[in-house]
Amino acid sequence: NAGVTQTPKFQVLKTGQSMTLQCAQDMNHEYMSWYRQDPGMGLRLIHYSVGAGITDQGEVPNGYNVSRSTTEDFPLRLLSAAPSQTSVYFCASSPGQYNSPLHFGNGTRLTVT
Amino acid sequence: GENVEQHPSTLSVQEGDSAVIKCTYSDSASNYFPWYKQELGKRPQLIIDIRSNVGEKKDQRIAVTLNKTAKHFSLHITETQPEDSAVYFCAAHSPGGSYIPTFGRGTSLIVHP
C-alpha cells in the first residue's frame, strides 16, 4: 500500500492563480480530510468527506473547494490564490470508524507571492 | 463542540530526562485519544492512542494516561533521546463529531544531548 499520496510536494503561485492539490489513498478509507498547518497554529481543518459524494466544511474553508467523486481521491482546489494561503497542506484519511487514527500524506508546501 | 487544550507549547529537556505533555478536553462523551509525532519537515504520525475504557497504555518508552473524571490525558516519554525531538499533537474524538478529531495546538519537544 502506498497509503496517502499527495502531489505536488512544493508549489509556488502568484496571487490570483488557481490550482488543485491532489490527494489519493489506496486503503479504501471512507473518511478523508484536508488540513493546513501554519507556525504556532497547529492543524486546522479545511474540508472533510465521510464518503464518496459527501463533503463538508471544516474550521477554515474560505477560499477552498473540494469534491469526492471516488473513494480514493479528494482534491483540494484553490480558486484564486492569496498570500494568506501560504501554508503546508496535509491530506489525511481514516477507515471511518470514529475511534480510528488518521493517516497523513507527506504534505504540500504552498507559497503564494 | 469539542475543545482540546495542550500544554506546554514548548518543552526543553536533557537527554535521559522524562517529558510529560498534558491535554484537557471539554466533551465528556469523547472516548478516543490519539497522539501524533511530527518530525521537522515530515507528516504527523500516530505514536500511541488510548480509548476511554482504559486508564493507561504503554509502548516501550512512551505511555499515555487518561483521567476521564478530570477530562485530561497525558503523554509520558521516559529516558528521552535526541530523536524524540519533534512536535507532538494530542487529539480527541467525540461520538457526535462525525469522525473528526479535535487537535491540540502541539508541543515542541527539544531534547538536548
mmCIF file with all atom_site columns, C-alpha atoms in Angstrom, chain A:
data_model
loop_
_atom_site.group_PDB
_atom_site.id
_atom_site.type_symbol
_atom_site.label_atom_id
_atom_site.label_alt_id
_atom_site.label_comp_id
_atom_site.label_asym_id
_atom_site.label_entity_id
_atom_site.label_seq_id
_atom_site.pdbx_PDB_ins_code
_atom_site.Cartn_x
_atom_site.Cartn_y
_atom_site.Cartn_z
_atom_site.occupancy
_atom_site.B_iso_or_equiv
_atom_site.pdbx_formal_charge
_atom_site.auth_seq_id
_atom_site.auth_comp_id
_atom_site.auth_asym_id
_atom_site.auth_atom_id
_atom_site.pdbx_PDB_model_num
ATOM 1   C CA . ASN A 1 1   ? 0.000   0.000  0.000  1.00 0.00 ? 1   ASN A CA 1
ATOM 2   C CA . ALA A 1 2   ? 1.231   3.474  -0.862 1.00 0.00 ? 2   ALA A CA 1
ATOM 3   C CA . GLY A 1 3   ? -1.001  4.948  1.870  1.00 0.00 ? 3   GLY A CA 1
ATOM 4   C CA . VAL A 1 4   ? -1.946  8.597  1.320  1.00 0.00 ? 4   VAL A CA 1
ATOM 5   C CA . THR A 1 5   ? -0.259  10.227 -1.669 1.00 0.00 ? 5   THR A CA 1
ATOM 6   C CA . GLN A 1 6   ? -0.164  13.989 -2.116 1.00 0.00 ? 6   GLN A CA 1
ATOM 7   C CA . THR A 1 7   ? 1.046   15.913 -5.133 1.00 0.00 ? 7   THR A CA 1
ATOM 8   C CA . PRO A 1 8   ? 2.809   18.226 -5.700 1.00 0.00 ? 8   PRO A CA 1
ATOM 9   C CA . LYS A 1 9   ? 5.310   18.408 -2.810 1.00 0.00 ? 9   LYS A CA 1
ATOM 10  C CA . PHE A 1 10  ? 6.081   22.070 -3.466 1.00 0.00 ? 10  PHE A CA 1
ATOM 11  C CA . GLN A 1 11  ? 4.239   24.775 -5.363 1.00 0.00 ? 11  GLN A CA 1
ATOM 12  C CA . VAL A 1 12  ? 4.694   28.498 -5.906 1.00 0.00 ? 12  VAL A CA 1
ATOM 13  C CA . LEU A 1 13  ? 1.719   30.504 -7.139 1.00 0.00 ? 13  LEU A CA 1
ATOM 14  C CA . LYS A 1 14  ? 1.131   34.136 -7.935 1.00 0.00 ? 14  LYS A CA 1
ATOM 15  C CA . THR A 1 15  ? -1.798  35.908 -6.317 1.00 0.00 ? 15  THR A CA 1
ATOM 16  C CA . GLY A 1 16  ? -4.981  35.192 -8.244 1.00 0.00 ? 16  GLY A CA 1
ATOM 17  C CA . GLN A 1 17  ? -3.817  31.944 -9.813 1.00 0.00 ? 17  GLN A CA 1
ATOM 18  C CA . SER A 1 18  ? -5.756  28.745 -9.298 1.00 0.00 ? 18  SER A CA 1
ATOM 19  C CA . MET A 1 19  ? -4.533  25.227 -8.714 1.00 0.00 ? 19  MET A CA 1
ATOM 20  C CA . THR A 1 20  ? -5.547  21.820 -7.408 1.00 0.00 ? 20  THR A CA 1
ATOM 21  C CA . LEU A 1 21  ? -3.742  19.875 -4.718 1.00 0.00 ? 21  LEU A CA 1
ATOM 22  C CA . GLN A 1 22  ? -4.147  16.173 -5.316 1.00 0.00 ? 22  GLN A CA 1
ATOM 23  C CA . CYS A 1 23  ? -4.747  13.523 -2.664 1.00 0.00 ? 23  CYS A CA 1
ATOM 24  C CA . ALA A 1 24  ? -5.243  9.814  -3.218 1.00 0.00 ? 24  ALA A CA 1
ATOM 25  C CA . GLN A 1 25  ? -5.409  6.873  -0.807 1.00 0.00 ? 25  GLN A CA 1
ATOM 26  C CA . ASP A 1 26  ? -5.344  3.164  -1.548 1.00 0.00 ? 26  ASP A CA 1
ATOM 27  C CA . MET A 1 27  ? -6.609  1.884  1.805  1.00 0.00 ? 27  MET A CA 1
ATOM 28  C CA . ASN A 1 28  ? -10.333 2.062  0.969  1.00 0.00 ? 28  ASN A CA 1
ATOM 29  C CA . HIS A 1 29  ? -10.816 4.640  3.712  1.00 0.00 ? 29  HIS A CA 1
ATOM 30  C CA . GLU A 1 30  ? -14.216 6.296  3.935  1.00 0.00 ? 30  GLU A CA 1
ATOM 31  C CA . TYR A 1 31  ? -13.073 9.436  5.723  1.00 0.00 ? 31  TYR A CA 1
ATOM 32  C CA . MET A 1 32  ? -10.742 11.959 4.070  1.00 0.00 ? 32  MET A CA 1
ATOM 33  C CA . SER A 1 33  ? -9.794  15.460 5.113  1.00 0.00 ? 33  SER A CA 1
ATOM 34  C CA . TRP A 1 34  ? -7.577  18.432 4.356  1.00 0.00 ? 34  TRP A CA 1
ATOM 35  C CA . TYR A 1 35  ? -5.615  20.407 6.966  1.00 0.00 ? 35  TYR A CA 1
ATOM 36  C CA . ARG A 1 36  ? -3.406  23.427 6.769  1.00 0.00 ? 36  ARG A CA 1
ATOM 37  C CA . GLN A 1 37  ? -0.514  23.898 9.144  1.00 0.00 ? 37  GLN A CA 1
ATOM 38  C CA . ASP A 1 38  ? 0.869   27.307 9.986  1.00 0.00 ? 38  ASP A CA 1
ATOM 39  C CA . PRO A 1 39  ? 3.522   28.088 12.633 1.00 0.00 ? 39  PRO A CA 1
ATOM 40  C CA . GLY A 1 40  ? 2.001   28.151 16.097 1.00 0.00 ? 40  GLY A CA 1
ATOM 41  C CA . MET A 1 41  ? -1.484  27.345 14.806 1.00 0.00 ? 41  MET A CA 1
ATOM 42  C CA . GLY A 1 42  ? -1.406  23.567 14.840 1.00 0.00 ? 42  GLY A CA 1
ATOM 43  C CA . LEU A 1 43  ? -3.521  21.633 12.338 1.00 0.00 ? 43  LEU A CA 1
ATOM 44  C CA . ARG A 1 44  ? -6.627  23.425 11.122 1.00 0.00 ? 44  ARG A CA 1
ATOM 45  C CA . LEU A 1 45  ? -9.328  21.509 9.265  1.00 0.00 ? 45  LEU A CA 1
ATOM 46  C CA . ILE A 1 46  ? -10.293 22.949 5.869  1.00 0.00 ? 46  ILE A CA 1
ATOM 47  C CA . HIS A 1 47  ? -12.781 20.438 4.428  1.00 0.00 ? 47  HIS A CA 1
ATOM 48  C CA . TYR A 1 48  ? -13.647 16.811 5.018  1.00 0.00 ? 48  TYR A CA 1
ATOM 49  C CA . SER A 1 49  ? -15.587 13.951 3.479  1.00 0.00 ? 49  SER A CA 1
ATOM 50  C CA . VAL A 1 50  ? -17.210 10.941 5.121  1.00 0.00 ? 50  VAL A CA 1
ATOM 51  C CA . GLY A 1 51  ? -17.684 9.098  1.830  1.00 0.00 ? 51  GLY A CA 1
ATOM 52  C CA . ALA A 1 52  ? -17.912 9.454  -1.929 1.00 0.00 ? 52  ALA A CA 1
ATOM 53  C CA . GLY A 1 53  ? -20.281 12.247 -2.902 1.00 0.00 ? 53  GLY A CA 1
ATOM 54  C CA . ILE A 1 54  ? -20.306 13.798 0.596  1.00 0.00 ? 54  ILE A CA 1
ATOM 55  C CA . THR A 1 55  ? -18.233 16.799 1.638  1.00 0.00 ? 55  THR A CA 1
ATOM 56  C CA . ASP A 1 56  ? -18.470 19.352 4.407  1.00 0.00 ? 56  ASP A CA 1
ATOM 57  C CA . GLN A 1 57  ? -16.678 22.415 5.703  1.00 0.00 ? 57  GLN A CA 1
ATOM 58  C CA . GLY A 1 58  ? -14.176 22.446 8.496  1.00 0.00 ? 58  GLY A CA 1
ATOM 59  C CA . GLU A 1 59  ? -12.784 25.288 10.541 1.00 0.00 ? 59  GLU A CA 1
ATOM 60  C CA . VAL A 1 60  ? -11.177 27.339 7.728  1.00 0.00 ? 60  VAL A CA 1
ATOM 61  C CA . PRO A 1 61  ? -12.983 26.592 4.431  1.00 0.00 ? 61  PRO A CA 1
ATOM 62  C CA . ASN A 1 62  ? -12.966 30.024 2.789  1.00 0.00 ? 62  ASN A CA 1
ATOM 63  C CA . GLY A 1 63  ? -11.054 30.143 -0.493 1.00 0.00 ? 63  GLY A CA 1
ATOM 64  C CA . TYR A 1 64  ? -11.025 26.368 -0.947 1.00 0.00 ? 64  TYR A CA 1
ATOM 65  C CA . ASN A 1 65  ? -13.279 23.875 -2.746 1.00 0.00 ? 65  ASN A CA 1
ATOM 66  C CA . VAL A 1 66  ? -13.355 20.099 -2.612 1.00 0.00 ? 66  VAL A CA 1
ATOM 67  C CA . SER A 1 67  ? -15.147 17.230 -4.283 1.00 0.00 ? 67  SER A CA 1
ATOM 68  C CA . ARG A 1 68  ? -15.241 13.476 -3.654 1.00 0.00 ? 68  ARG A CA 1
ATOM 69  C CA . SER A 1 69  ? -16.291 11.615 -6.773 1.00 0.00 ? 69  SER A CA 1
ATOM 70  C CA . THR A 1 70  ? -14.500 8.398  -5.787 1.00 0.00 ? 70  THR A CA 1
ATOM 71  C CA . THR A 1 71  ? -13.494 6.768  -2.501 1.00 0.00 ? 71  THR A CA 1
ATOM 72  C CA . GLU A 1 72  ? -9.811  7.088  -3.432 1.00 0.00 ? 72  GLU A CA 1
ATOM 73  C CA . ASP A 1 73  ? -9.469  10.752 -4.416 1.00 0.00 ? 73  ASP A CA 1
ATOM 74  C CA . PHE A 1 74  ? -10.084 14.008 -2.576 1.00 0.00 ? 74  PHE A CA 1
ATOM 75  C CA . PRO A 1 75  ? -8.643  17.021 -4.444 1.00 0.00 ? 75  PRO A CA 1
ATOM 76  C CA . LEU A 1 76  ? -8.425  20.492 -2.883 1.00 0.00 ? 76  LEU A CA 1
ATOM 77  C CA . ARG A 1 77  ? -8.930  23.458 -5.200 1.00 0.00 ? 77  ARG A CA 1
ATOM 78  C CA . LEU A 1 78  ? -7.692  26.984 -4.637 1.00 0.00 ? 78  LEU A CA 1
ATOM 79  C CA . LEU A 1 79  ? -9.847  29.169 -6.856 1.00 0.00 ? 79  LEU A CA 1
ATOM 80  C CA . SER A 1 80  ? -7.911  32.446 -6.591 1.00 0.00 ? 80  SER A CA 1
ATOM 81  C CA . ALA A 1 81  ? -4.752  32.104 -4.510 1.00 0.00 ? 81  ALA A CA 1
ATOM 82  C CA . ALA A 1 82  ? -3.962  34.716 -1.865 1.00 0.00 ? 82  ALA A CA 1
ATOM 83  C CA . PRO A 1 83  ? -0.759  35.243 0.182  1.00 0.00 ? 83  PRO A CA 1
ATOM 84  C CA . SER A 1 84  ? -2.754  34.204 3.296  1.00 0.00 ? 84  SER A CA 1
ATOM 85  C CA . GLN A 1 85  ? -2.980  30.724 1.778  1.00 0.00 ? 85  GLN A CA 1
ATOM 86  C CA . THR A 1 86  ? 0.765   30.249 2.027  1.00 0.00 ? 86  THR A CA 1
ATOM 87  C CA . SER A 1 87  ? 0.992   27.176 4.229  1.00 0.00 ? 87  SER A CA 1
ATOM 88  C CA . VAL A 1 88  ? 1.741   23.475 4.425  1.00 0.00 ? 88  VAL A CA 1
ATOM 89  C CA . TYR A 1 89  ? -1.245  21.364 3.430  1.00 0.00 ? 89  TYR A CA 1
ATOM 90  C CA . PHE A 1 90  ? -1.845  17.831 4.651  1.00 0.00 ? 90  PHE A CA 1
ATOM 91  C CA . CYS A 1 91  ? -4.382  15.333 3.406  1.00 0.00 ? 91  CYS A CA 1
ATOM 92  C CA . ALA A 1 92  ? -5.437  12.641 5.882  1.00 0.00 ? 92  ALA A CA 1
ATOM 93  C CA . SER A 1 93  ? -7.695  9.601  5.817  1.00 0.00 ? 93  SER A CA 1
ATOM 94  C CA . SER A 1 94  ? -9.138  7.030  8.194  1.00 0.00 ? 94  SER A CA 1
ATOM 95  C CA . PRO A 1 95  ? -11.339 3.944  7.895  1.00 0.00 ? 95  PRO A CA 1
ATOM 96  C CA . GLY A 1 96  ? -14.291 5.921  9.196  1.00 0.00 ? 96  GLY A CA 1
ATOM 97  C CA . GLN A 1 97  ? -14.899 4.201  12.491 1.00 0.00 ? 97  GLN A CA 1
ATOM 98  C CA . TYR A 1 98  ? -14.775 7.128  14.808 1.00 0.00 ? 98  TYR A CA 1
ATOM 99  C CA . ASN A 1 99  ? -12.065 5.690  17.030 1.00 0.00 ? 99  ASN A CA 1
ATOM 100 C CA . SER A 1 100 ? -9.518  5.246  14.276 1.00 0.00 ? 100 SER A CA 1
ATOM 101 C CA . PRO A 1 101 ? -6.351  7.310  13.845 1.00 0.00 ? 101 PRO A CA 1
ATOM 102 C CA . LEU A 1 102 ? -5.639  9.478  10.844 1.00 0.00 ? 102 LEU A CA 1
ATOM 103 C CA . HIS A 1 103 ? -3.122  8.521  8.158  1.00 0.00 ? 103 HIS A CA 1
ATOM 104 C CA . PHE A 1 104 ? -1.430  11.622 6.780  1.00 0.00 ? 104 PHE A CA 1
ATOM 105 C CA . GLY A 1 105 ? 0.105   12.290 3.409  1.00 0.00 ? 105 GLY A CA 1
ATOM 106 C CA . ASN A 1 106 ? 3.581   13.835 3.148  1.00 0.00 ? 106 ASN A CA 1
ATOM 107 C CA . GLY A 1 107 ? 2.238   17.328 2.670  1.00 0.00 ? 107 GLY A CA 1
ATOM 108 C CA . THR A 1 108 ? 2.349   20.091 0.066  1.00 0.00 ? 108 THR A CA 1
ATOM 109 C CA . ARG A 1 109 ? 4.279   23.272 0.783  1.00 0.00 ? 109 ARG A CA 1
ATOM 110 C CA . LEU A 1 110 ? 2.499   26.129 -0.973 1.00 0.00 ? 110 LEU A CA 1
ATOM 111 C CA . THR A 1 111 ? 3.845   29.642 -1.357 1.00 0.00 ? 111 THR A CA 1
ATOM 112 C CA . VAL A 1 112 ? 1.675   32.412 -2.792 1.00 0.00 ? 112 VAL A CA 1
ATOM 113 C CA . THR A 1 113 ? 3.524   35.557 -3.844 1.00 0.00 ? 113 THR A CA 1
#
